[in-house]
């Protein structure tokens, strides 16, 4: 549990006041010591184009290299039309190619979905898990994290205002640290 882990965090929203980004920042602040969480930006990425596999755009190559370097990956995402926002799916696709050279392969992962709605982005959370199965990312099964009613979660400063949610995500991160220890490639 004491080895430092580089955890790349991907936020599935570009919105300035994104609840998901607020949660990602809250996670960074409360993560247990071994987990060094860093948001890896995806807004600069061009649309994935298979024609570019042999010579990808610089932003895509840099993103893929950053994923490759990470010990583990954490997705914090909204649900768009009951699925994964296109911007996040695009980032996943970029780092997955060319075929056989995926940067995701074997990295322990976890998923949190956040929504103002009551069911907490369940659909996005599970559609994302479908891709992670194919990408050979062992995604932590429990605790599941579908965080609803997001409009009430944060105070004016963007900090978690709800003790029960803070307690839940803190336990989630502790479980993730153990999940990484168990699943990281030696
Ligand atoms: C294109 C689009 C589709 C959406 N579809 C869903 C949905 O299927 N389920 C849901 O709970 N919220 C949906 N929403 C509402 C988002 O959950 C809400 O905008 C949320 O604040 C987005 O996350 P963010 O705050 O991190 O940007 C949708 C929003 C947009 C813009």
Short mmCIF file of C-alpha atoms in Angstrom, two decimals, residues 103-172:
data_model
loop_
_atom_site.label_atom_id
_atom_site.label_comp_id
_atom_site.label_asym_id
_atom_site.label_seq_id
_atom_site.Cartn_x
_atom_site.Cartn_y
_atom_site.Cartn_z
CA UNK A 103 -1.67 2.19 -24.02
CA UNK A 104 -4.55 1.01 -21.81
CA UNK A 105 -3.59 -2.64 -21.80
CA UNK A 106 -3.47 -4.13 -18.31
CA UNK A 107 -3.73 -0.86 -16.35
CA UNK A 108 -5.93 -1.11 -13.28
CA UNK A 109 -8.89 1.26 -13.64
CA UNK A 110 -11.95 2.68 -11.93
CA UNK A 111 -15.03 4.58 -13.04
CA UNK A 112 -17.07 7.28 -11.33
CA UNK A 113 -20.08 8.84 -13.01
CA UNK A 114 -21.62 12.10 -11.80
CA UNK A 115 -24.95 13.57 -12.86
CA UNK A 116 -27.48 16.11 -11.65
CA UNK A 117 -30.02 13.34 -12.28
CA UNK A 118 -31.10 10.73 -9.78
CA UNK A 119 -29.45 7.69 -11.33
CA UNK A 120 -25.95 9.15 -11.32
CA UNK A 121 -24.88 8.40 -14.88
CA UNK A 122 -25.32 4.64 -14.55
CA UNK A 123 -25.62 4.21 -18.35
CA UNK A 124 -22.35 6.01 -19.09
CA UNK A 125 -20.59 4.16 -16.30
CA UNK A 126 -21.51 0.80 -17.77
CA UNK A 127 -20.99 1.69 -21.42
CA UNK A 128 -17.51 2.81 -20.44
CA UNK A 129 -16.92 -0.48 -18.64
CA UNK A 130 -17.80 -2.29 -21.88
CA UNK A 131 -14.87 -0.58 -23.63
CA UNK A 132 -12.60 -1.26 -20.66
CA UNK A 133 -13.29 -4.99 -20.91
CA UNK A 134 -12.13 -4.97 -24.52
CA UNK A 135 -9.12 -2.81 -23.66
CA UNK A 136 -8.05 -5.26 -20.94
CA UNK A 137 -8.36 -2.65 -18.20
CA UNK A 138 -9.31 -4.45 -15.00
CA UNK A 139 -11.99 -2.04 -13.75
CA UNK A 140 -12.73 -2.09 -10.03
CA UNK A 141 -16.16 -3.67 -9.59
CA UNK A 142 -16.90 -2.41 -6.06
CA UNK A 143 -17.68 0.05 -4.72
CA UNK A 144 -19.76 1.20 -7.69
CA UNK A 145 -19.86 5.00 -7.96
CA UNK A 146 -22.98 6.51 -9.52
CA UNK A 147 -23.15 9.95 -7.96
CA UNK A 148 -26.48 11.71 -8.49
CA UNK A 149 -27.98 15.07 -7.51
CA UNK A 150 -24.67 16.71 -8.42
CA UNK A 151 -26.07 20.25 -8.21
CA UNK A 152 -26.17 19.89 -4.41
CA UNK A 153 -22.72 18.31 -3.96
CA UNK A 154 -20.46 21.33 -4.02
CA UNK A 155 -20.20 24.60 -2.13
CA UNK A 156 -19.48 28.00 -3.72
CA UNK A 157 -15.75 27.26 -3.71
CA UNK A 158 -16.32 24.01 -5.60
CA UNK A 159 -15.54 21.88 -2.55
CA UNK A 160 -17.57 18.83 -1.55
CA UNK A 161 -20.33 20.11 0.70
CA UNK A 162 -21.80 16.75 1.63
CA UNK A 163 -20.05 14.70 4.36
CA UNK A 164 -21.59 11.42 3.26
CA UNK A 165 -20.34 11.87 -0.30
CA UNK A 166 -16.88 12.87 0.94
CA UNK A 167 -16.82 9.75 3.11
CA UNK A 168 -17.99 7.58 0.21
CA UNK A 169 -15.40 8.83 -2.28
CA UNK A 170 -12.68 8.58 0.33
CA UNK A 171 -13.55 4.89 0.84
CA UNK A 172 -13.73 4.49 -2.94
#
